[in-house]
Every structure is written in structure tokens, then in C-alpha cells.
XYZ file of C-alpha atoms in Angstrom:
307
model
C 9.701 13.136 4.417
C 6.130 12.600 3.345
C 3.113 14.687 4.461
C 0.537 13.202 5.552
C -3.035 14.349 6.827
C -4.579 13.630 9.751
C -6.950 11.298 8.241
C -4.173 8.740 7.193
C -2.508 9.306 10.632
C -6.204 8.301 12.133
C -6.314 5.344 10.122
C -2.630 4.005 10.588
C -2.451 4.363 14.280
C -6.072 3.561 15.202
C -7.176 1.208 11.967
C -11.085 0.095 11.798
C -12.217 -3.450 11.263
C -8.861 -4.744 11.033
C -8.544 -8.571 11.732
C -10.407 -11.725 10.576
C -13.582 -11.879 9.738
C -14.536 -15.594 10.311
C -18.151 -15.256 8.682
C -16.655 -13.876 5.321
C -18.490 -14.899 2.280
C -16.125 -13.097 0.040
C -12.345 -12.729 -0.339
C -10.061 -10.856 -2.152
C -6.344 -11.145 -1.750
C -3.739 -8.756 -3.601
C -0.016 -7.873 -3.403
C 2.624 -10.292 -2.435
C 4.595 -10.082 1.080
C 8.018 -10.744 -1.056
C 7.367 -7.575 -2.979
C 7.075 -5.284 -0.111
C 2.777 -5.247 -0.462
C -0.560 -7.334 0.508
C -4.048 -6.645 1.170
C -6.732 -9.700 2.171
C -9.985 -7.933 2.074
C -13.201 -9.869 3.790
C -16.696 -8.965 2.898
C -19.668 -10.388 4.754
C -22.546 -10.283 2.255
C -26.206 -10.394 2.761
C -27.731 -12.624 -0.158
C -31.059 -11.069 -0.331
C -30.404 -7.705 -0.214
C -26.834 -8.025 -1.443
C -25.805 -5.040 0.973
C -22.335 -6.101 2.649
C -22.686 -6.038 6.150
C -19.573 -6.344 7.001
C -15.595 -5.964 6.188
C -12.339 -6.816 7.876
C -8.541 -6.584 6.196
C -5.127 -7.946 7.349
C -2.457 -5.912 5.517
C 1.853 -6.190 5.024
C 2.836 -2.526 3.702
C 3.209 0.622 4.598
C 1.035 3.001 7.052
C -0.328 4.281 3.622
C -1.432 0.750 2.693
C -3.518 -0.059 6.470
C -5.073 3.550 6.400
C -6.041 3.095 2.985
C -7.560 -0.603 3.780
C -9.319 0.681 6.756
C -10.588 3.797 4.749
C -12.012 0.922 2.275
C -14.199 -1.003 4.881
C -15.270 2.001 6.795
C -16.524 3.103 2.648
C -18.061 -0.122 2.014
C -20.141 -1.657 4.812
C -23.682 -0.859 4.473
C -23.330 -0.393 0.563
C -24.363 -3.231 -1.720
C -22.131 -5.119 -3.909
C -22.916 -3.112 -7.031
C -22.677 0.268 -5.268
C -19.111 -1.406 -3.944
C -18.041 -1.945 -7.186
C -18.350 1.607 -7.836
C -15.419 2.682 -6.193
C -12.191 3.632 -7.610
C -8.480 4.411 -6.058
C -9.515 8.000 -6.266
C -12.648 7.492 -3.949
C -10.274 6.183 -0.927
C -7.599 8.523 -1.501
C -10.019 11.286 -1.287
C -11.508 9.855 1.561
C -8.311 10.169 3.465
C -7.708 13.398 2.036
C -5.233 12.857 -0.372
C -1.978 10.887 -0.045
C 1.523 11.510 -1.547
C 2.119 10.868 -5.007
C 4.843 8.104 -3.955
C 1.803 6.206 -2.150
C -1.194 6.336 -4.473
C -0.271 2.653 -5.162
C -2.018 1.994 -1.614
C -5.099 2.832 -2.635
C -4.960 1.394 -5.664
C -4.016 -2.318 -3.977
C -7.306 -1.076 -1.647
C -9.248 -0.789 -5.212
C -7.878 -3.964 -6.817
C -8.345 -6.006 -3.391
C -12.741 -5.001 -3.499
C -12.757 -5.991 -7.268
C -11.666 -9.291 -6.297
C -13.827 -9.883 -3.087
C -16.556 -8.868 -5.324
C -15.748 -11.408 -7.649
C -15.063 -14.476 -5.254
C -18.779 -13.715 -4.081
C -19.943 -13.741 -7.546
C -17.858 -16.829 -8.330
C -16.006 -15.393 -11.042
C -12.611 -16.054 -11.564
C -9.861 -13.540 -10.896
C -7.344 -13.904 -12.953
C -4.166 -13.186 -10.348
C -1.685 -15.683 -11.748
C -2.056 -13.600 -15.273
C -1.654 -15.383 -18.984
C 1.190 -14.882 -20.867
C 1.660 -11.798 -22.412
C -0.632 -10.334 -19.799
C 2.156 -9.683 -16.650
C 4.328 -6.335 -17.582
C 6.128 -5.809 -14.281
C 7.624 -8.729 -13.098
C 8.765 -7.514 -9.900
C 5.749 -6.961 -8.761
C 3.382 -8.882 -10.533
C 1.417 -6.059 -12.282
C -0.594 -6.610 -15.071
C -1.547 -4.799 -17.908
C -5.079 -4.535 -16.923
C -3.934 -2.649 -13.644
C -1.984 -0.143 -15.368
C -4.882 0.636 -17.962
C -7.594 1.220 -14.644
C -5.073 3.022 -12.682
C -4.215 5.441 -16.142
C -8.169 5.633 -16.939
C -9.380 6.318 -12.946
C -6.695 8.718 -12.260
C -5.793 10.589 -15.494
C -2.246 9.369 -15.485
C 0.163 10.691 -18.389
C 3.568 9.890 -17.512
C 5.692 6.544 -16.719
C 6.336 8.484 -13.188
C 3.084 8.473 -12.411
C 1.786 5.020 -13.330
C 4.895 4.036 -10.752
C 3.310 6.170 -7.863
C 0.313 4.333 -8.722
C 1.413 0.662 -9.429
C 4.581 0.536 -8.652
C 5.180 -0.913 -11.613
C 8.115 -0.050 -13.157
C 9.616 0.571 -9.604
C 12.593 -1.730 -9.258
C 14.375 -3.197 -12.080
C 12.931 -0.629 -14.748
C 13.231 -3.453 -17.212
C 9.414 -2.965 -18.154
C 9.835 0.654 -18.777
C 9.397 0.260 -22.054
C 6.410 -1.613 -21.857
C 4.194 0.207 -19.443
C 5.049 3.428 -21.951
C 3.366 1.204 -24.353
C 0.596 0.222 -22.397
C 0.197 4.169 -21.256
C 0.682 4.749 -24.966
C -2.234 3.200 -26.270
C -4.516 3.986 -23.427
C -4.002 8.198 -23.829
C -4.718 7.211 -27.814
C -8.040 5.608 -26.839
C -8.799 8.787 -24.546
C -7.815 11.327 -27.276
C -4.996 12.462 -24.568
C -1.475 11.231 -25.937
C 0.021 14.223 -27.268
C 0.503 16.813 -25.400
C 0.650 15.030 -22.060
C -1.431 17.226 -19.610
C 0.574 19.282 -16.977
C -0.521 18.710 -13.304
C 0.021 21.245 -10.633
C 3.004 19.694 -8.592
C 1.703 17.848 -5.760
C -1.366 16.437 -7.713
C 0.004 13.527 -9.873
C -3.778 13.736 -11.768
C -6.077 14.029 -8.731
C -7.478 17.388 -9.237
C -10.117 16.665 -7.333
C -8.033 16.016 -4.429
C -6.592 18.753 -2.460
C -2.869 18.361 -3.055
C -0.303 17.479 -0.499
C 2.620 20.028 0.044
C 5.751 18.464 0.737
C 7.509 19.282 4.203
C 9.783 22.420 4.198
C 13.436 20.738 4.375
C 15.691 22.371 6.634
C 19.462 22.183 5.650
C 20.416 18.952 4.675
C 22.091 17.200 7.823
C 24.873 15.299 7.139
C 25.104 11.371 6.087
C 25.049 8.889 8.777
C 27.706 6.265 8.998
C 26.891 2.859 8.922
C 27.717 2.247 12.693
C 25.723 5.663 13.363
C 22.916 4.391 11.279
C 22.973 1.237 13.400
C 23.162 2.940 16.238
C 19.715 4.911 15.440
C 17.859 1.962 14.633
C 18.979 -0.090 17.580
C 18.064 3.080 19.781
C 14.600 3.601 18.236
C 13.886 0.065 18.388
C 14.410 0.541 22.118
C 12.420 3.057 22.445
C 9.426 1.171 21.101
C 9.866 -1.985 23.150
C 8.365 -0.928 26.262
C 5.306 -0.276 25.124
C 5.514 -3.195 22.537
C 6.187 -5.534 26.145
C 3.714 -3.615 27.821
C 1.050 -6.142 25.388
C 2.564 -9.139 26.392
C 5.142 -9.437 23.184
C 8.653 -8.352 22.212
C 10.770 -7.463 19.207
C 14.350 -7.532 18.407
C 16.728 -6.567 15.577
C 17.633 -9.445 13.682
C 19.591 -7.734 10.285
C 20.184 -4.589 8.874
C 20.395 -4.916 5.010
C 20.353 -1.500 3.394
C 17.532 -0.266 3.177
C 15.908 -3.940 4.915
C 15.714 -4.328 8.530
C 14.831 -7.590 9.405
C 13.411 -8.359 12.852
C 11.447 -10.174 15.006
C 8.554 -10.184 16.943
C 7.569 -12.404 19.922
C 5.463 -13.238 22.847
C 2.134 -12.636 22.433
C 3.151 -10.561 18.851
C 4.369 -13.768 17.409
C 1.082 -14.790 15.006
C -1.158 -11.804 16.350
C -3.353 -10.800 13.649
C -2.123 -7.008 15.161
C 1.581 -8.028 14.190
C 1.409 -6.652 10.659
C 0.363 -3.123 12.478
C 3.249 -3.489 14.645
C 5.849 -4.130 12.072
C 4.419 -0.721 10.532
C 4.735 0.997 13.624
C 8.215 0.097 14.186
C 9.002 0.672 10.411
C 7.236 4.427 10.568
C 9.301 4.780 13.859
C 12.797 3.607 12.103
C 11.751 6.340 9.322
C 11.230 9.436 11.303
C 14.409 8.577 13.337
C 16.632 8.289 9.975
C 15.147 10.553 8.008
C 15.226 8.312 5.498
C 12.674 5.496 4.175
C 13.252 2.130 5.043
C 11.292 -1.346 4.760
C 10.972 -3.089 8.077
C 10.678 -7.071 7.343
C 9.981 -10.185 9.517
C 12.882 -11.910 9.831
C 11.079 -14.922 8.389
C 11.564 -13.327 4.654
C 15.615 -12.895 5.076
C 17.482 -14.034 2.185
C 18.971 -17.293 2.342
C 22.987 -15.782 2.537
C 21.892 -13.434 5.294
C 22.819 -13.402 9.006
């Protein structure tokens, strides 16, 4: 299991200026549902004094990805654009306090989500459909250009770590090559490529940030079944419905699909601009009753074979 610090924990479970912001002047959308991550970041700008008065998000990911957006508009509002634009990964993720290696890629979407704002208010273009030659991971759209600011920001020296970053490179490995030769030429420009630098374990490059110890593991308990696995995630789902009802919605358990579970809210849930909280709530639930990380999905995105 994942550590986390009470600063995340703040953020996930009680997010700031979450929601729509209908006076938005600037936009920035990142990620992709389908690929597990998305961040819409909304800026109200002043024009005269260019300070943004304003930010809301809506988020799909994990309770690393809202605590991270929320840490971003809590960082931003009252700053102007070009003091904005200042901000890296590594500014959020201290700002939390530090976040596992395995979800540095959070802040990084947070990062990528305020360039692009900042450029929709400009009226630049931001290049998100990327030319050819440009897109390295497939899977999940990451371009070259990420890859180099996430290596450059964070001090990245190994393909492991431009994963925890990215996630690039995190599903079909076909890339793997490729983002080696992308890290390749960055260390080269940075005078850093050989010997790769040695970071204390827990610190994946942040030295600044006070590293994360992992969880002492007690003794490994043993496997679930599949019907005992069901069982847990049907019971924890339970658990949260209650409360879930208690605010006028619902959810039920539409498909289990390794390490997928598909369900669905309702009520007042269906459409709420809250839901994408709730689906993290029930997924963070599902993970501390497992023991195990999972990826809790509307049931809108099942595959076409499934249930």
C-alpha cells in the first residue's frame, strides 16, 4: 500500500474549488478518461492586471490526481499568469508534501493541465493531438515534449522513473525503447548521462522533497479467490452506499474485470459534477479492502464484449 501524508488525504477527501467555473476565460484539458487519467483546469483571469482570480478543476483519476488538482488552484489564484507559469510538477508535489514515486504522474497532469489554460488565454495553440513523430507512448498519448519537462523539472535518470512520472511506458512497454532515447539525449544535453545519479530510495529525484517511506508489510496474507475477491468488493461497496444514498444518489456493481470494476452511479450522482470524487472514493475504498490496487470505472466505458 501507498503512504500518503496528510496533506493529500486533506485534498482527496475535502478537495478545494472543485466544479465548474462558468466565468472561465481559460481552459486547459489533459489526460484521456479511456487511459485511466483527465484533468480540465479553469482559470478566471483578470485582463488588466493579468492576476487569475479564480480556478476550478473536474478530474477522472486517482485520489493522487484530485489532491494534486486541488493543490494546483489553491497555488494559483491570486498569482498572475506569468508567476503561474512558473510552476513545475515539483512545486505541487511539494506542496502536498511529497507523493509516492508510483503517483508523481498526478502532478505532472496538474503541471501540463496550467500550461495549457495558460495558453488558451493567450490564444496559442496547444498542440494535444501531437504531429507525427512527436507521440512516443501510444497508450497514453505522451509526447516527447512531456517526457523531456518531466526529465529536466525532476532530475529523472532512469526509464522507471520517467513511468512514475508520465506513465509513459506503463502498459504495453512497446515505447521502451524510445523514451530511453528521448531520456538519452536529454541527460547528454544536461552533462548527466553516464553515470546515472543514485537517489535515496523513496525519492525518485525530488531531493527537495521529504521522501515517503513505504508502509511496514506485515506477513503476506494469502491470495483471495475470485469468488472471495467478489465477495470483498460487493461487501465494501455496501458499506459505502449508505452514506452515498444519504446525498440523494446510489451506486451498484455492474462488472468485475481484473483489475476493472465497472459500476454505476445514480440518483442525484448520475451527472453530478461531485461524481468523479465519488468514483474515487469508492475506488480508494475497494483498495484498502483488497489490499490490492484496482481502477474503479463508470460502467459507461465497459468494453463492448463485456457483461
Amino acid at each position: 500500500m501507498w503512504n500518503y501524508t496528510d496533506k493529500v488525504k486533506e485534498h482527496f477527501f475535502n478537495p478545494k474549488n472543485s466544479g465548474v467555473l462558468d466565468s472561465a476565460n481559460a481552459v486547459g484539458e489533459v489526460g484521456s478518461i479511456t487511459c485511466g487519467d483527465a484533468l480540465r483546469l479553469m482559470l478566471k483571469v483578470d485582463p488588466d492586471t493579468q492576476i487569475i482570480l479564480d480556478a476550478k478543476f473536474q478530474t477522472f483519476g486517482c485520489g493522487s490526481a484530485i489532491a494534486s488538482s486541488s493543490a494546483l488552484t489553491e497555488m494559483i489564484i491570486g498569482k498572475t499568469v506569468d508567476e503561474a507559469l512558473t510552476l513545475t510538477n515539483r512545486d505541487i508535489a511539494e506542496y502536498l508534501g511529497g507523493l509516492p514515486p508510483e503517483k508523481m504522474h498526478c502532478s505532472v497532469m496538474g503541471a501540463e493541465a496550467l500550461r495549457a489554460a495558460i495558453a488558451n488565454y493567450k490564444g496559442e495553440a496547444w498542440e494535444d493531438d501531437h504531429e507525427e513523430g512527436e507521440l512516443v507512448c501510444k497508450c497514453f498519448g505522451i509526447d516527447a515534449a512531456m517526457i523531456e519537462r518531466a526529465v529536466s523539472v525532476n532530475g529523472l535518470t532512469t526509464l522507471e522513473e520517467v513511468t512514475h512520472y508520465t506513465k509513459a511506458g506503463g502498459s504495453c512497454q512497446t515505447c521502451h525503447e524510445k523514451i530511453e532515447e528521448v531520456l538519452e539525449e536529454v541527460l547528454a544535453k544536461t552533462g548527466a548521462l553516464k553515470p546515472a545519479k543514485k537517489h535515496a530510495p523513496g525519492t525518485v529525484g525530488l531531493d527537495a522533497i521529504k521522501p515517503l517511506e513505504p508502509k511496514a508489510e506485515s506477513a503476506a496474507a494469502p491470495k483471495l479467490t475470485n469468488v472471495q475477491r467478489m465477495q470483498v468488493i460487493m461487501g465494501a461497496i455496501e458499506e459505502m452506499r449508505p452514506q452515498i444514498q444519504r446525498d440523494g444518489g446510489d451506486v451498484e456493481l455492474v462488472d468485475i474485470d481484473g483489475k476493472d470494476i465497472y459500476v454505476r452511479l445514480t440518483g442525484a450522482c448520475s451527472g453530478c459534477s461531485q461524481s468523479a470524487g465519488t468514483m474515487m472514493g469508492v475506488q480508494m475504498k475497494l483498495v484498502e479492502a483488497l489490499g490490492e490496487f484496482v481502477r474503479v470505472k463508470p460502467a459507461s466505458l465497459m468494453p463492448a464484449h463485456a457483461g
